[in-house]
Amino acid sequence: MRKNIVAANWKMNLNREEGIKLVEDVISLLPSDNNVEVVFSPSFLYLYKVNKMCADYNFLQTASQNINDNESGAFTGEISAKMVSSLNVKYTILGHSERREYFNESNKQLKEKVDLSLKNNLKIIFCCGETLNQRDSGIHFDWIKQQLTESVFHLSEESFTKIVIAYEPIWAIGTGVTASSDEAEEIHQFIRKVISEKYNKNIAQNTSILYGGSCNLTNAKELFSKENIDGGLIGGASLNAESFVEIIKSF
Ligand code: PGA
């Protein structure tokens, strides 16, 4: 059975103290019978600390927001998969639209990052999604399929089981405009279909597919009630403990 996952993408927000307080508050507010996997993705600077704070709870995990596409070497200011993995962090997010847009990350470069992550035992939350223009011109299905084909579909069946997909329509990220649950479900269903065509039904059924883009405590229940939506990648609403926990409790 695939897992339900709610991941907090803090982006470039919160200082150390604020981050620690947020994790403490989330832990204290989470119901004792919580069975959703909760993933914190803080700044690299506090990843070690947050990961330590999560270590006693098997449903709490951490993710880096990125890794460099080189194994090691003269890349001042960069962080490798091996470094992240040495902290016992479970996941890295890859292919977030902000990385694609502001740092020109291509599908090809993301393929390198995917391979390096898996080589270093990091599981991946792989983001895909279309712009509003692409949706309006009806090419969004092909676009998303291409993102998956060029960055993750080279993987073996066994390696693909280490991938979580996050569908994040770019027009919904940080805008307050969410995809309707039907719009999101349509794409999630499509993603599961292309995974099934590429691999098999069993792998497709076991892949968690998260929704991201202005997911918050008022729309999470409706989104998570859809058959193919297995959780969320949450930006803005993950920066507040109460709203983030309400989202987790929406299952
Ligand atoms: P948002 O961000 O929830 O603030 O829209 C989601 C994301 O970028 O992962």
CSV table of C-alpha atoms and ligand atoms in Angstrom, one decimal:
chain,number,residue,atom,x,y,z
A,1,MET,CA,0.0,0.0,0.0
A,2,ARG,CA,1.2,3.5,-0.8
A,3,LYS,CA,2.0,5.9,2.0
A,4,ASN,CA,0.2,9.1,2.8
A,5,ILE,CA,2.8,11.9,3.1
A,6,VAL,CA,2.6,15.5,4.0
A,7,ALA,CA,5.8,17.4,3.4
A,8,ALA,CA,6.7,20.9,4.6
A,9,ASN,CA,8.8,22.8,2.1
A,10,TRP,CA,10.1,25.7,4.2
A,11,LYS,CA,12.0,27.2,1.1
A,12,MET,CA,14.2,30.1,2.2
A,13,ASN,CA,12.1,30.9,5.3
A,14,LEU,CA,12.6,30.7,9.1
A,15,ASN,CA,15.8,31.1,11.1
A,16,ARG,CA,17.2,28.4,13.3
A,17,GLU,CA,15.2,29.3,16.4
A,18,GLU,CA,11.9,29.7,14.5
A,19,GLY,CA,12.5,26.4,12.7
A,20,ILE,CA,13.2,24.5,15.9
A,21,LYS,CA,10.1,26.0,17.6
A,22,LEU,CA,7.9,25.0,14.6
A,23,VAL,CA,9.1,21.4,14.7
A,24,GLU,CA,8.5,21.3,18.5
A,25,ASP,CA,5.0,22.7,18.1
A,26,VAL,CA,4.1,20.3,15.3
A,27,ILE,CA,5.3,17.3,17.4
A,28,SER,CA,3.3,18.5,20.4
A,29,LEU,CA,0.1,19.0,18.3
A,30,LEU,CA,0.2,15.8,16.3
A,31,PRO,CA,-2.3,13.2,17.4
A,32,SER,CA,-0.7,10.2,19.0
A,33,ASP,CA,-2.4,7.9,16.4
A,34,ASN,CA,-1.0,9.8,13.5
A,35,ASN,CA,-0.1,7.5,10.6
A,36,VAL,CA,0.7,10.0,8.0
A,37,GLU,CA,4.4,10.4,7.1
A,38,VAL,CA,5.4,14.0,7.9
A,39,VAL,CA,8.5,15.4,6.2
A,40,PHE,CA,10.3,18.6,7.1
A,41,SER,CA,12.4,20.2,4.5
A,42,PRO,CA,14.3,23.1,6.2
A,43,SER,CA,17.3,25.0,5.1
A,44,PHE,CA,20.5,22.9,4.8
A,45,LEU,CA,21.7,24.8,7.9
A,46,TYR,CA,19.2,23.2,10.2
A,47,LEU,CA,18.7,19.9,8.5
A,48,TYR,CA,21.0,18.1,10.9
A,49,LYS,CA,19.2,19.6,13.9
A,50,VAL,CA,15.7,19.0,12.6
A,51,ASN,CA,16.6,15.5,11.6
A,52,LYS,CA,17.8,14.8,15.1
A,53,MET,CA,14.6,16.2,16.5
A,54,CYS,CA,12.6,13.8,14.3
A,55,ALA,CA,14.7,10.7,15.0
A,56,ASP,CA,12.5,9.4,17.9
A,57,TYR,CA,9.4,9.4,15.8
A,58,ASN,CA,9.1,6.9,13.0
A,59,PHE,CA,6.5,8.9,11.1
A,60,LEU,CA,8.7,12.1,11.1
A,61,GLN,CA,11.3,12.4,8.3
A,62,THR,CA,13.4,15.1,6.7
A,63,ALA,CA,14.3,16.2,3.2
A,64,SER,CA,16.9,18.5,1.7
A,65,GLN,CA,15.4,21.0,-0.7
A,66,ASN,CA,18.0,20.3,-3.4
A,67,ILE,CA,21.4,18.7,-4.0
A,68,ASN,CA,24.1,19.6,-6.5
A,69,ASP,CA,24.4,17.6,-9.7
A,70,ASN,CA,28.1,16.8,-9.1
A,71,GLU,CA,29.4,14.1,-6.9
A,72,SER,CA,32.0,16.3,-5.2
A,73,GLY,CA,34.7,18.8,-5.9
A,74,ALA,CA,35.3,22.5,-6.6
A,75,PHE,CA,31.7,23.8,-6.4
A,76,THR,CA,31.9,26.5,-3.8
A,77,GLY,CA,28.8,26.9,-1.7
A,78,GLU,CA,27.1,23.7,-3.0
A,79,ILE,CA,25.9,20.6,-1.1
A,80,SER,CA,26.2,17.1,-2.4
A,81,ALA,CA,23.9,14.1,-2.1
A,82,LYS,CA,26.6,12.3,-0.1
A,83,MET,CA,26.8,15.2,2.4
A,84,VAL,CA,23.0,15.1,2.9
A,85,SER,CA,22.9,11.3,3.1
A,86,SER,CA,25.6,11.4,5.8
A,87,LEU,CA,23.1,13.1,8.1
A,88,ASN,CA,20.7,10.1,7.7
A,89,VAL,CA,18.2,12.3,6.0
A,90,LYS,CA,15.7,10.2,4.1
A,91,TYR,CA,14.7,12.4,1.2
A,92,THR,CA,15.7,15.2,-1.1
A,93,ILE,CA,13.2,17.3,-3.0
A,94,LEU,CA,14.2,17.6,-6.7
A,95,GLY,CA,12.9,19.6,-9.6
A,96,HIS,CA,10.9,22.2,-7.7
A,97,SER,CA,9.6,24.7,-10.1
A,98,GLU,CA,11.5,27.5,-8.3
A,99,ARG,CA,14.7,25.6,-9.0
A,100,ARG,CA,13.7,25.0,-12.6
A,101,GLU,CA,12.8,28.7,-13.1
A,102,TYR,CA,15.3,30.6,-11.1
A,103,PHE,CA,18.3,28.3,-11.4
A,104,ASN,CA,17.6,27.0,-14.9
A,105,GLU,CA,17.4,23.3,-13.9
A,106,SER,CA,16.7,21.2,-16.9
A,107,ASN,CA,15.2,17.7,-17.1
A,108,LYS,CA,18.6,16.4,-18.1
A,109,GLN,CA,20.3,18.0,-15.1
A,110,LEU,CA,17.6,16.7,-12.8
A,111,LYS,CA,18.3,13.2,-14.2
A,112,GLU,CA,21.9,13.5,-12.9
A,113,LYS,CA,20.6,14.6,-9.5
A,114,VAL,CA,18.1,11.8,-9.4
A,115,ASP,CA,20.9,9.3,-10.1
A,116,LEU,CA,23.3,10.8,-7.5
A,117,SER,CA,20.5,10.9,-4.9
A,118,LEU,CA,19.7,7.2,-5.3
A,119,LYS,CA,23.4,6.3,-5.4
A,120,ASN,CA,23.7,7.9,-2.0
A,121,ASN,CA,20.6,6.3,-0.6
A,122,LEU,CA,18.4,9.4,-0.7
A,123,LYS,CA,14.8,8.9,-1.7
A,124,ILE,CA,13.4,11.6,-3.9
A,125,ILE,CA,10.3,13.8,-3.9
A,126,PHE,CA,10.3,14.7,-7.5
A,127,CYS,CA,8.3,17.7,-8.6
A,128,CYS,CA,6.6,18.2,-11.9
A,129,GLY,CA,3.9,20.6,-13.1
A,130,GLU,CA,2.9,23.1,-15.8
A,131,THR,CA,2.5,26.8,-16.2
A,132,LEU,CA,-0.8,28.4,-16.8
A,133,ASN,CA,0.0,29.0,-20.5
A,134,GLN,CA,0.8,25.4,-20.9
A,135,ARG,CA,-2.5,24.4,-19.3
A,136,ASP,CA,-4.4,26.9,-21.4
A,137,SER,CA,-2.9,25.6,-24.6
A,138,GLY,CA,-3.7,22.0,-23.6
A,139,ILE,CA,-0.1,20.7,-23.6
A,140,HIS,CA,0.1,20.1,-19.9
A,141,PHE,CA,-0.3,16.4,-20.0
A,142,ASP,CA,2.5,16.0,-22.6
A,143,TRP,CA,4.7,18.4,-20.6
A,144,ILE,CA,4.4,16.5,-17.3
A,145,LYS,CA,4.9,13.2,-19.1
A,146,GLN,CA,8.1,14.7,-20.7
A,147,GLN,CA,9.4,15.9,-17.3
A,148,LEU,CA,9.0,12.3,-15.9
A,149,THR,CA,10.3,10.6,-19.0
A,150,GLU,CA,13.5,12.7,-19.2
A,151,SER,CA,14.3,12.7,-15.4
A,152,VAL,CA,13.0,9.6,-13.8
A,153,PHE,CA,11.8,7.0,-16.3
A,154,HIS,CA,15.3,5.8,-17.0
A,155,LEU,CA,15.3,4.2,-13.6
A,156,SER,CA,14.9,0.5,-13.0
A,157,GLU,CA,11.7,-0.8,-11.4
A,158,GLU,CA,13.5,-1.2,-8.1
A,159,SER,CA,15.0,2.3,-8.2
A,160,PHE,CA,11.6,3.8,-9.1
A,161,THR,CA,10.1,2.5,-5.9
A,162,LYS,CA,12.3,5.2,-4.1
A,163,ILE,CA,10.5,8.0,-5.9
A,164,VAL,CA,7.6,10.1,-4.6
A,165,ILE,CA,6.0,12.4,-7.2
A,166,ALA,CA,4.8,15.8,-6.3
A,167,TYR,CA,2.4,17.4,-8.9
A,168,GLU,CA,2.7,21.2,-8.4
A,169,PRO,CA,1.0,23.3,-11.0
A,170,ILE,CA,3.2,26.4,-11.2
A,171,TRP,CA,0.2,28.7,-11.4
A,172,ALA,CA,-0.9,27.5,-8.0
A,173,ILE,CA,2.3,27.8,-6.1
A,174,GLY,CA,2.3,30.6,-3.5
A,175,THR,CA,-0.5,32.3,-5.4
A,176,GLY,CA,-3.5,31.4,-3.2
A,177,VAL,CA,-5.1,29.8,-6.3
A,178,THR,CA,-5.4,26.1,-5.8
A,179,ALA,CA,-6.1,23.6,-8.5
A,180,SER,CA,-9.6,22.3,-7.8
A,181,SER,CA,-9.6,18.8,-6.4
A,182,ASP,CA,-11.0,17.5,-9.7
A,183,GLU,CA,-8.2,19.3,-11.7
A,184,ALA,CA,-5.6,17.9,-9.4
A,185,GLU,CA,-7.1,14.4,-9.4
A,186,GLU,CA,-7.2,14.4,-13.2
A,187,ILE,CA,-3.4,15.0,-13.4
A,188,HIS,CA,-2.6,12.5,-10.5
A,189,GLN,CA,-4.6,9.9,-12.3
A,190,PHE,CA,-2.7,10.7,-15.5
A,191,ILE,CA,0.6,10.4,-13.7
A,192,ARG,CA,-0.3,7.1,-12.3
A,193,LYS,CA,-1.3,5.9,-15.7
A,194,VAL,CA,2.0,6.9,-17.3
A,195,ILE,CA,3.9,5.2,-14.4
A,196,SER,CA,1.8,2.1,-15.1
A,197,GLU,CA,2.5,2.2,-18.8
A,198,LYS,CA,6.3,2.7,-18.2
A,199,TYR,CA,6.6,0.2,-15.3
A,200,ASN,CA,3.5,-1.8,-14.3
A,201,LYS,CA,0.3,-1.4,-12.4
A,202,ASN,CA,1.7,-2.6,-9.1
A,203,ILE,CA,4.4,0.0,-9.1
A,204,ALA,CA,2.0,2.7,-10.1
A,205,GLN,CA,-0.4,1.7,-7.4
A,206,ASN,CA,2.4,1.9,-4.8
A,207,THR,CA,3.8,5.3,-5.8
A,208,SER,CA,2.7,8.2,-3.6
A,209,ILE,CA,1.7,11.2,-5.6
A,210,LEU,CA,1.5,14.5,-3.6
A,211,TYR,CA,-0.3,17.7,-4.6
A,212,GLY,CA,1.4,21.0,-4.1
A,213,GLY,CA,0.3,24.6,-4.7
A,214,SER,CA,-1.6,26.7,-2.2
A,215,CYS,CA,-2.7,23.6,-0.3
A,216,ASN,CA,-3.9,24.7,3.1
A,217,LEU,CA,-6.2,23.8,6.0
A,218,THR,CA,-9.3,24.8,4.1
A,219,ASN,CA,-8.8,22.8,0.9
A,220,ALA,CA,-6.6,19.8,2.1
A,221,LYS,CA,-9.5,17.6,3.1
A,222,GLU,CA,-11.1,17.9,-0.3
A,223,LEU,CA,-7.9,17.3,-2.1
A,224,PHE,CA,-6.8,14.4,0.0
A,225,SER,CA,-10.2,12.7,-0.3
A,226,LYS,CA,-9.4,12.0,-4.0
A,227,GLU,CA,-8.3,8.5,-4.8
A,228,ASN,CA,-5.0,9.4,-6.5
A,229,ILE,CA,-3.9,12.2,-4.2
A,230,ASP,CA,-1.7,10.7,-1.4
A,231,GLY,CA,-0.8,13.9,0.4
A,232,GLY,CA,0.8,17.3,-0.1
A,233,LEU,CA,3.9,19.3,-0.5
A,234,ILE,CA,3.1,22.4,1.5
A,235,GLY,CA,4.9,25.7,1.3
A,236,GLY,CA,3.3,28.7,2.9
A,237,ALA,CA,0.9,26.8,5.1
A,238,SER,CA,3.7,24.6,6.5
A,239,LEU,CA,5.3,27.6,8.3
A,240,ASN,CA,2.6,27.7,10.9
A,241,ALA,CA,2.3,24.7,13.3
A,242,GLU,CA,-1.5,24.8,13.7
A,243,SER,CA,-2.3,25.1,10.0
A,244,PHE,CA,0.3,22.4,9.1
A,245,VAL,CA,-1.0,20.0,11.7
A,246,GLU,CA,-4.6,20.6,10.5
A,247,ILE,CA,-3.4,19.7,7.0
A,248,ILE,CA,-1.9,16.5,8.3
A,249,LYS,CA,-5.1,15.7,10.1
A,250,SER,CA,-7.1,16.1,6.9
A,251,PHE,CA,-6.8,12.5,5.9
B,1,PGA,P1,2.7,26.9,-1.5
B,1,PGA,O1,4.1,26.1,-2.1
B,1,PGA,O2,2.1,25.8,-0.7
B,1,PGA,O3,3.2,28.0,-0.8
B,1,PGA,O4,1.9,27.2,-2.7
B,1,PGA,C1,4.1,24.8,-2.4
B,1,PGA,C2,5.5,24.4,-3.0
B,1,PGA,O5,6.1,25.3,-3.6
B,1,PGA,O6,6.0,23.3,-2.7
